[in-house]
JSON list of C-alpha atoms in Angstrom, two decimals:
[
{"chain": "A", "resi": 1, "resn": "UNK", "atom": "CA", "xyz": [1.84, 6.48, -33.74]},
{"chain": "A", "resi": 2, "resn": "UNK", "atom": "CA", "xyz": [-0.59, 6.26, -30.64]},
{"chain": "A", "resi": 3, "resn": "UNK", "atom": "CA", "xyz": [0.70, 2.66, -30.05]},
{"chain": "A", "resi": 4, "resn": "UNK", "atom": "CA", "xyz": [4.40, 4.41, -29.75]},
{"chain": "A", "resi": 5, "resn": "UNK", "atom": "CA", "xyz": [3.17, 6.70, -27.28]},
{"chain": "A", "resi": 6, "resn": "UNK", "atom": "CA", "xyz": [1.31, 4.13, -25.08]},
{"chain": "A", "resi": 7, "resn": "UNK", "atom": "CA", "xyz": [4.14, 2.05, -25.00]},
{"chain": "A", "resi": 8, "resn": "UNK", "atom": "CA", "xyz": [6.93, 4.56, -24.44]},
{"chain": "A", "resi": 9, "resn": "UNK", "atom": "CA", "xyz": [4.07, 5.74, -21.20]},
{"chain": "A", "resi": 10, "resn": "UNK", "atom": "CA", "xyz": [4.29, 2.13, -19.53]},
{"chain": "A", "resi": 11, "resn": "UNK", "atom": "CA", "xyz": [8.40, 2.12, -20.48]},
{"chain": "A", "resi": 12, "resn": "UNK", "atom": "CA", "xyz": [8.71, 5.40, -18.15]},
{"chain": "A", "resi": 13, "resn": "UNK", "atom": "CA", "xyz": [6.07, 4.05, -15.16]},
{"chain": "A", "resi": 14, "resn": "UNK", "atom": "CA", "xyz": [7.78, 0.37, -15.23]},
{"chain": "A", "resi": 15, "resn": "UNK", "atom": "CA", "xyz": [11.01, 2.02, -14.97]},
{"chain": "A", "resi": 16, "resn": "UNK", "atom": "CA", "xyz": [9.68, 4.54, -12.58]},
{"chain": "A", "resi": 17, "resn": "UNK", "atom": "CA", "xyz": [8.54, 1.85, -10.18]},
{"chain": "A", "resi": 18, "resn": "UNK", "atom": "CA", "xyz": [12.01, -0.49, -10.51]},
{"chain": "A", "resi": 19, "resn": "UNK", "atom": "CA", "xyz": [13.64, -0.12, -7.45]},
{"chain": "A", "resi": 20, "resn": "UNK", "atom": "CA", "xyz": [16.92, -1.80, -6.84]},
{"chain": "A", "resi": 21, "resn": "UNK", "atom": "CA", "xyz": [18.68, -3.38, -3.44]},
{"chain": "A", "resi": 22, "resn": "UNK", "atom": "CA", "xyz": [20.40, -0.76, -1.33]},
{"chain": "A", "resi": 23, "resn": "UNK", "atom": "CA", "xyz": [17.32, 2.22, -2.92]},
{"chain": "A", "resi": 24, "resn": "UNK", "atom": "CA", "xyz": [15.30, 4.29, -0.53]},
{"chain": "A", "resi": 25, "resn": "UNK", "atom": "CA", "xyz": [11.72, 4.12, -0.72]},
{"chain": "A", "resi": 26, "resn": "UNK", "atom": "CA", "xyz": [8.53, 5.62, 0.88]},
{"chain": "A", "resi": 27, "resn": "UNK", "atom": "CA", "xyz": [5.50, 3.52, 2.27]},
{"chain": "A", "resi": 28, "resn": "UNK", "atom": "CA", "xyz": [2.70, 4.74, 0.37]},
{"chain": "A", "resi": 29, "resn": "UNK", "atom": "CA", "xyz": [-0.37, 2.42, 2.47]},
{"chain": "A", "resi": 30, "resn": "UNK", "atom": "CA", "xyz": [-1.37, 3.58, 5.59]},
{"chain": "A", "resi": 31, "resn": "UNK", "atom": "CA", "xyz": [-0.70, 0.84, 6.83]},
{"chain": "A", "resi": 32, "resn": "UNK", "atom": "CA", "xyz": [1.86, -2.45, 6.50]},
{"chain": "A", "resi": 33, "resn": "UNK", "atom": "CA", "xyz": [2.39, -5.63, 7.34]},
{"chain": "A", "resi": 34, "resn": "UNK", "atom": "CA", "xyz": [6.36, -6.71, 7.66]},
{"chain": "A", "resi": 35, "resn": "UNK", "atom": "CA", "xyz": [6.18, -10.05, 6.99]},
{"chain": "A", "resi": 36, "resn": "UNK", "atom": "CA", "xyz": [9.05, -12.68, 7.98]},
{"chain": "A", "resi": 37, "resn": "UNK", "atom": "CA", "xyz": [8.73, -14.55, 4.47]},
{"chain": "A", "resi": 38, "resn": "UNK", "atom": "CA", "xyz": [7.09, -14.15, 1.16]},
{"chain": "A", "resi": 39, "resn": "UNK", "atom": "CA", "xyz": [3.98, -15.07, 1.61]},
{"chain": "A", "resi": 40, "resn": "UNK", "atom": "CA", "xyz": [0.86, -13.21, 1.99]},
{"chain": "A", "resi": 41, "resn": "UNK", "atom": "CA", "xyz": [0.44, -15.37, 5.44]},
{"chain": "A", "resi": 42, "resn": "UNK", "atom": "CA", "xyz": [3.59, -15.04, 6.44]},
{"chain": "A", "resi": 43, "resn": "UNK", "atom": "CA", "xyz": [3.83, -14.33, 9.57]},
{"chain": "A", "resi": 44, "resn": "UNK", "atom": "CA", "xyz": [3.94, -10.39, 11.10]},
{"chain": "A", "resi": 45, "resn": "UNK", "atom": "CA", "xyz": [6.77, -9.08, 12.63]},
{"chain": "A", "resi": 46, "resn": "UNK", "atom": "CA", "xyz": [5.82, -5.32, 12.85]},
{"chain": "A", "resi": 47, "resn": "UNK", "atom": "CA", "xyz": [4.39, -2.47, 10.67]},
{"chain": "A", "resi": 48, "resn": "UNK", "atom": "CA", "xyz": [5.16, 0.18, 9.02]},
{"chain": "A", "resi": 49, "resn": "UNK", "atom": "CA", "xyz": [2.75, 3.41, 8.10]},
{"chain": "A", "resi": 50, "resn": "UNK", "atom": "CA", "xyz": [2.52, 5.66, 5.27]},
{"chain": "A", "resi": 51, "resn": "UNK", "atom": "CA", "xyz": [5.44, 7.82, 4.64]},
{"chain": "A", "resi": 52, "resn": "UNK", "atom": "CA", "xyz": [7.84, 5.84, 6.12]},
{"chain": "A", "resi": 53, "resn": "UNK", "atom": "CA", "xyz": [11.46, 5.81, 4.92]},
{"chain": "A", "resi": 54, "resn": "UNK", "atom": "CA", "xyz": [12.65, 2.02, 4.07]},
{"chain": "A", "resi": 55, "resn": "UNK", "atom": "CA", "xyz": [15.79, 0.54, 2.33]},
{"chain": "A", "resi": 56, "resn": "UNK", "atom": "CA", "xyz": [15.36, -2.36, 0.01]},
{"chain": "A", "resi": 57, "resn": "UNK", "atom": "CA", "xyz": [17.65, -5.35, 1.34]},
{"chain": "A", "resi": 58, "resn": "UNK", "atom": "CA", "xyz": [16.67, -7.50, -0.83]},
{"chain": "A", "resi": 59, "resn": "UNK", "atom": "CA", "xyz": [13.94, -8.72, -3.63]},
{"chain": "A", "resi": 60, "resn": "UNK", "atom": "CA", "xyz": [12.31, -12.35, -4.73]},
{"chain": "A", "resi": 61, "resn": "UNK", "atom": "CA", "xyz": [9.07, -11.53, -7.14]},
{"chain": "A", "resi": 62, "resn": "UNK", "atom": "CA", "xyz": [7.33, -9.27, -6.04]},
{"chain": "A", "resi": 63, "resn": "UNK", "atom": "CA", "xyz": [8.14, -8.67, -2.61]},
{"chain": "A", "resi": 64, "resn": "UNK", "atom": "CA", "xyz": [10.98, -6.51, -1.46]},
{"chain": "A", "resi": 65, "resn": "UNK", "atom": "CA", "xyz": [12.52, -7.11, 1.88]},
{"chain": "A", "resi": 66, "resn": "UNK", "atom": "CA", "xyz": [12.69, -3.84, 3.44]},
{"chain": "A", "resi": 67, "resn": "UNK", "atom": "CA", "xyz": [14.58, -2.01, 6.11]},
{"chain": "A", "resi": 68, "resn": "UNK", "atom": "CA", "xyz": [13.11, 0.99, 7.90]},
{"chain": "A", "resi": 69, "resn": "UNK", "atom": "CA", "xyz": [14.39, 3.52, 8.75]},
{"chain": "A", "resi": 70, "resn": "UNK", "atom": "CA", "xyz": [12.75, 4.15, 12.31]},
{"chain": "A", "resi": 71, "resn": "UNK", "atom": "CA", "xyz": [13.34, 0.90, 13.47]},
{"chain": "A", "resi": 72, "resn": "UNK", "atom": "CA", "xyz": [16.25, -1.25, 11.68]},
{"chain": "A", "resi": 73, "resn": "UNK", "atom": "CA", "xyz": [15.63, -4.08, 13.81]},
{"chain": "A", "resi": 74, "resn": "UNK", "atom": "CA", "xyz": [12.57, -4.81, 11.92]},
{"chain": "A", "resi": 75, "resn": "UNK", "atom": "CA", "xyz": [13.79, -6.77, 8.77]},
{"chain": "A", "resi": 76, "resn": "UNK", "atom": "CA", "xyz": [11.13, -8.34, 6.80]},
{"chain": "A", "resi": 77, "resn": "UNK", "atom": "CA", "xyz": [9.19, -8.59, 3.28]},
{"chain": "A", "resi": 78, "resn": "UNK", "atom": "CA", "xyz": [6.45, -6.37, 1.61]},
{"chain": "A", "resi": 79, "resn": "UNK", "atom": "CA", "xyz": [4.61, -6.25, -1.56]},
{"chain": "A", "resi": 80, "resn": "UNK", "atom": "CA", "xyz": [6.68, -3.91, -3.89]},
{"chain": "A", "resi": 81, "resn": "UNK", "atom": "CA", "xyz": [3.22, -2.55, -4.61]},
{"chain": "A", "resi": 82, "resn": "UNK", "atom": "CA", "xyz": [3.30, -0.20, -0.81]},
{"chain": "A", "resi": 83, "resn": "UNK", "atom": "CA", "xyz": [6.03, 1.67, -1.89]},
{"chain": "A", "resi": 84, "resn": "UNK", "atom": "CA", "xyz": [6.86, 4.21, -3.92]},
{"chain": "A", "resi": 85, "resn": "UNK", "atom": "CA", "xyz": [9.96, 6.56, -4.94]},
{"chain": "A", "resi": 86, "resn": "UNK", "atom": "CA", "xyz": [8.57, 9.55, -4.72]},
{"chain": "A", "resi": 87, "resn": "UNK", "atom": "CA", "xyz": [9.38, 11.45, -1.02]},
{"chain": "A", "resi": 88, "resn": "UNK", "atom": "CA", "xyz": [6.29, 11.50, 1.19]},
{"chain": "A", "resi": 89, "resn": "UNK", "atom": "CA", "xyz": [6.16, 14.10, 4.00]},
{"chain": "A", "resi": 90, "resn": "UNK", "atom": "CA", "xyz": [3.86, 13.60, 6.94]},
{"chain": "A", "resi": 91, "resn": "UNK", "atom": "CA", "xyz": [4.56, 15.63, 10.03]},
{"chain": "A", "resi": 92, "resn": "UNK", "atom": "CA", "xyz": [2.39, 13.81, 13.19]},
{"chain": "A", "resi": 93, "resn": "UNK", "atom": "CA", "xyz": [0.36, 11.86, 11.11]},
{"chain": "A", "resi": 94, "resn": "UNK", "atom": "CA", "xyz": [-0.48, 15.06, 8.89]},
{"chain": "A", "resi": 95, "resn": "UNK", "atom": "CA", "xyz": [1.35, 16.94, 5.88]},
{"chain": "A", "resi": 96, "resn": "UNK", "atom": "CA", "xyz": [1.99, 20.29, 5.47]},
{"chain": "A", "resi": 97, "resn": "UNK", "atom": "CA", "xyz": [-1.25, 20.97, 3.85]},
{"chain": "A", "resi": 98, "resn": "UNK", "atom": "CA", "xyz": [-2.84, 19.50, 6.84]},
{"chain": "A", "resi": 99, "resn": "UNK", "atom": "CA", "xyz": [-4.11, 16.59, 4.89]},
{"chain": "A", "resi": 100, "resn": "UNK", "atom": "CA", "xyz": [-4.31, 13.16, 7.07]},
{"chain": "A", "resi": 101, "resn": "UNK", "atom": "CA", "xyz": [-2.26, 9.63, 5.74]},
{"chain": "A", "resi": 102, "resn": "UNK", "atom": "CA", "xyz": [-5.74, 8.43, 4.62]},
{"chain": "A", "resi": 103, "resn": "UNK", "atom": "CA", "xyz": [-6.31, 11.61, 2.08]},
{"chain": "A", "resi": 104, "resn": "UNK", "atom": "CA", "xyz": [-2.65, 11.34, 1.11]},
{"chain": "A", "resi": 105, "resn": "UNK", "atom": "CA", "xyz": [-3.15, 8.03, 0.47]},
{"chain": "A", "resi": 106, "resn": "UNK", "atom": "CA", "xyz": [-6.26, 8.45, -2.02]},
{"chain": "A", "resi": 107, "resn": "UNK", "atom": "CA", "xyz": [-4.96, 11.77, -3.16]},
{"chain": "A", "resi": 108, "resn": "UNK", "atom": "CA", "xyz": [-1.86, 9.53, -4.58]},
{"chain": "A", "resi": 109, "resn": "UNK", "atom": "CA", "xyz": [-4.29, 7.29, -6.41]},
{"chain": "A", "resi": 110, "resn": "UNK", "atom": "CA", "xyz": [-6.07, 10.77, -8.30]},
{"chain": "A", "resi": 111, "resn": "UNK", "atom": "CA", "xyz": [-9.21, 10.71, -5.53]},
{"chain": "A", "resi": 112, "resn": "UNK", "atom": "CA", "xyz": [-9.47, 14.04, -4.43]},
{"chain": "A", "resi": 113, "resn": "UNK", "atom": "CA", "xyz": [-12.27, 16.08, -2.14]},
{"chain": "A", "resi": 114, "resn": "UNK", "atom": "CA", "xyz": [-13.53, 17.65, -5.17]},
{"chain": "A", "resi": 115, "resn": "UNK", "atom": "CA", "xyz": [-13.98, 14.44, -6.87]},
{"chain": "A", "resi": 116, "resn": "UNK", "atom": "CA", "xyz": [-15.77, 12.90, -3.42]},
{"chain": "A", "resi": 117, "resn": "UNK", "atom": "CA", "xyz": [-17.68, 16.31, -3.23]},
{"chain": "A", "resi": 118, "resn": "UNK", "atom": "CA", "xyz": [-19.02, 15.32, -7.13]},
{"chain": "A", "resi": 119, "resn": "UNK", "atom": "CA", "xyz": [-20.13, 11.91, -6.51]},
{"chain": "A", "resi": 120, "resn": "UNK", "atom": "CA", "xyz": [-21.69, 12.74, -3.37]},
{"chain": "A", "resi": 121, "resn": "UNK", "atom": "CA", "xyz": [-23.98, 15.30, -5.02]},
{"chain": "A", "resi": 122, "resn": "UNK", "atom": "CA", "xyz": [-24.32, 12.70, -7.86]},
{"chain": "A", "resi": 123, "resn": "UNK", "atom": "CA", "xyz": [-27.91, 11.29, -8.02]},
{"chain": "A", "resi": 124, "resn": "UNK", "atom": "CA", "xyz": [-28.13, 8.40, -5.82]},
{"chain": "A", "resi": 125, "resn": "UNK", "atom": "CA", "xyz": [-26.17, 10.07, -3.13]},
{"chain": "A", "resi": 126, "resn": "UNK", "atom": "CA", "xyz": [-22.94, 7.90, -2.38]},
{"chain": "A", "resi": 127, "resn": "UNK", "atom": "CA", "xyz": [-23.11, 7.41, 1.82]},
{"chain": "A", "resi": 128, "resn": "UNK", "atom": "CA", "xyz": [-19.18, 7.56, 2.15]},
{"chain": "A", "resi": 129, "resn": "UNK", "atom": "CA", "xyz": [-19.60, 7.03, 6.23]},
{"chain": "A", "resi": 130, "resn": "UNK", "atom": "CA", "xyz": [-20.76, 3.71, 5.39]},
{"chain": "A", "resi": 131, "resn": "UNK", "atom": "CA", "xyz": [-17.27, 3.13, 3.53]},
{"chain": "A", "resi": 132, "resn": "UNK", "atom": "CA", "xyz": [-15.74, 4.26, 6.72]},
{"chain": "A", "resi": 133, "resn": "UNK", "atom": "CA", "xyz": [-18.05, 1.75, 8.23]},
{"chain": "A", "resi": 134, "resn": "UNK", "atom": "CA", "xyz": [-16.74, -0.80, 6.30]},
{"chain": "A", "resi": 135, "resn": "UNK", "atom": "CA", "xyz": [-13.03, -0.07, 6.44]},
{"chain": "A", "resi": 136, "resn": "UNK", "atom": "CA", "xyz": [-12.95, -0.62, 10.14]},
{"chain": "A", "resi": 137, "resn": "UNK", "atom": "CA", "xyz": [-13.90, -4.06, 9.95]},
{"chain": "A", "resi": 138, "resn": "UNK", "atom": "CA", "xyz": [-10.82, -6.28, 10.29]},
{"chain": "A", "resi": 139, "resn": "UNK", "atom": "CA", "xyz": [-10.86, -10.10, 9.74]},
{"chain": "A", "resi": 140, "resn": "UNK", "atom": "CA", "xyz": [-8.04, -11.69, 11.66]},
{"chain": "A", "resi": 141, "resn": "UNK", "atom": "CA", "xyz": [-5.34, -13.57, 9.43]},
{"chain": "A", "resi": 142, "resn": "UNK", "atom": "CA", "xyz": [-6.22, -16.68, 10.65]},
{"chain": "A", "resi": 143, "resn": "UNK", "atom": "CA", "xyz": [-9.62, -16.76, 9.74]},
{"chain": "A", "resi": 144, "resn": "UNK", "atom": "CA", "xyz": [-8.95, -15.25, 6.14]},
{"chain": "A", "resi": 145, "resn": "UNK", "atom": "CA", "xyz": [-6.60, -18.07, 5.73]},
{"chain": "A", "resi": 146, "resn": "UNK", "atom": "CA", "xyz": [-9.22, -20.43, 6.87]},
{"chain": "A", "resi": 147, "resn": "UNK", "atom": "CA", "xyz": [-11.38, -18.99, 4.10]},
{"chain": "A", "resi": 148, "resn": "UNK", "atom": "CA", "xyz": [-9.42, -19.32, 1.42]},
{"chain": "A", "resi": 149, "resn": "UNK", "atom": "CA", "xyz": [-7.80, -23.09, 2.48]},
{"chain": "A", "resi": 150, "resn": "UNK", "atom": "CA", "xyz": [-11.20, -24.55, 2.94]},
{"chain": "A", "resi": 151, "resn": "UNK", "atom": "CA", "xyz": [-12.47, -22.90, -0.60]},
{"chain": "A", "resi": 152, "resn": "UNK", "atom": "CA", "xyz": [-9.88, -23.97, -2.53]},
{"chain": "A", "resi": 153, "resn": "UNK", "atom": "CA", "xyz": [-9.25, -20.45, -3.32]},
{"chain": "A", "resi": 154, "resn": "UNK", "atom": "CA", "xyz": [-5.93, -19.36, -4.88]},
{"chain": "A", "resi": 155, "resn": "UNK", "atom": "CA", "xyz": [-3.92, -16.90, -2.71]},
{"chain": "A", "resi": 156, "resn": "UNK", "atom": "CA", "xyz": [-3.31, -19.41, 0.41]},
{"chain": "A", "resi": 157, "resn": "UNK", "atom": "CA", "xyz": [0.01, -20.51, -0.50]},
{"chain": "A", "resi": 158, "resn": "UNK", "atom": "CA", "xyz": [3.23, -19.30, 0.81]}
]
């Protein structure tokens, strides 16, 4: 009986996630690369930014080749993982609840200030401006490519 229920659960969120050519989606990162190919080092051609409105044009895997709606012009391929279905709302960078792309971001994936507020009183005492730290690092393509080509690490191709 449990197995039913399981199953029939990842039958609705598979289905809930298909998206078909010509569907409307949401960008549900803060922050995207639009890629001219398929490949994670593809090159860039532009981004696009949480909450933003994009038609699928096309699909090969899983990438989606997405139009937005701000700027048609830019044409190009994403991970189908960055978008979702569901209508996001953000109002100069902020929803109507005030709450920035970053906390609607981790609010979408269940993290929420109460949870923060109990791991940060949890002994040990998470430093969370450390993670903020961290998150403003960026390593240019190139040398992530590097990485991984001189490694032999799986991930380089395109």
């Amino acid at each position: 009986m449990n197995k039913k229920i399981v199953l029939g659960i990842c039958c609705l969120i598979a289905a809930a996630a298909y998206a078909d050519v010509g569907d409307t989606l949401y960008v549900n990162a803060k922050e995207v690369s639009v890629r001219g190919g398929t490949g994670f080092f593809s090159g860039t051609l532009g981004e696009v930014y949480y909450g933003d409105r994009v038609t699928i044009t096309a699909e090969k895997d899983k990438w989606v080749q997405i139009m937005p709606e701000s700027n048609p012009s830019l044409k190009g391929w994403v991970s189908s993982d960055v978008l979702t279905k569901k209508k996001i709302i953000v109002r100069n960078g902020q929803n109507a609840v005030n709450a920035s792309a970053d906390e609607l971001a981790l609010a979408g994936k269940g993290f929420s200030a109460e949870i923060e507020n109990s791991f940060k009183g949890s002994k040990g005492g998470l430093r969370y401006d450390l993670v903020d730290q961290i998150e403003q690092n960026k390593v240019p393509e190139q040398e992530l490519y590097t990485f991984i080509v001189d490694g032999e690490l799986s991930g380089g191709e395109e």
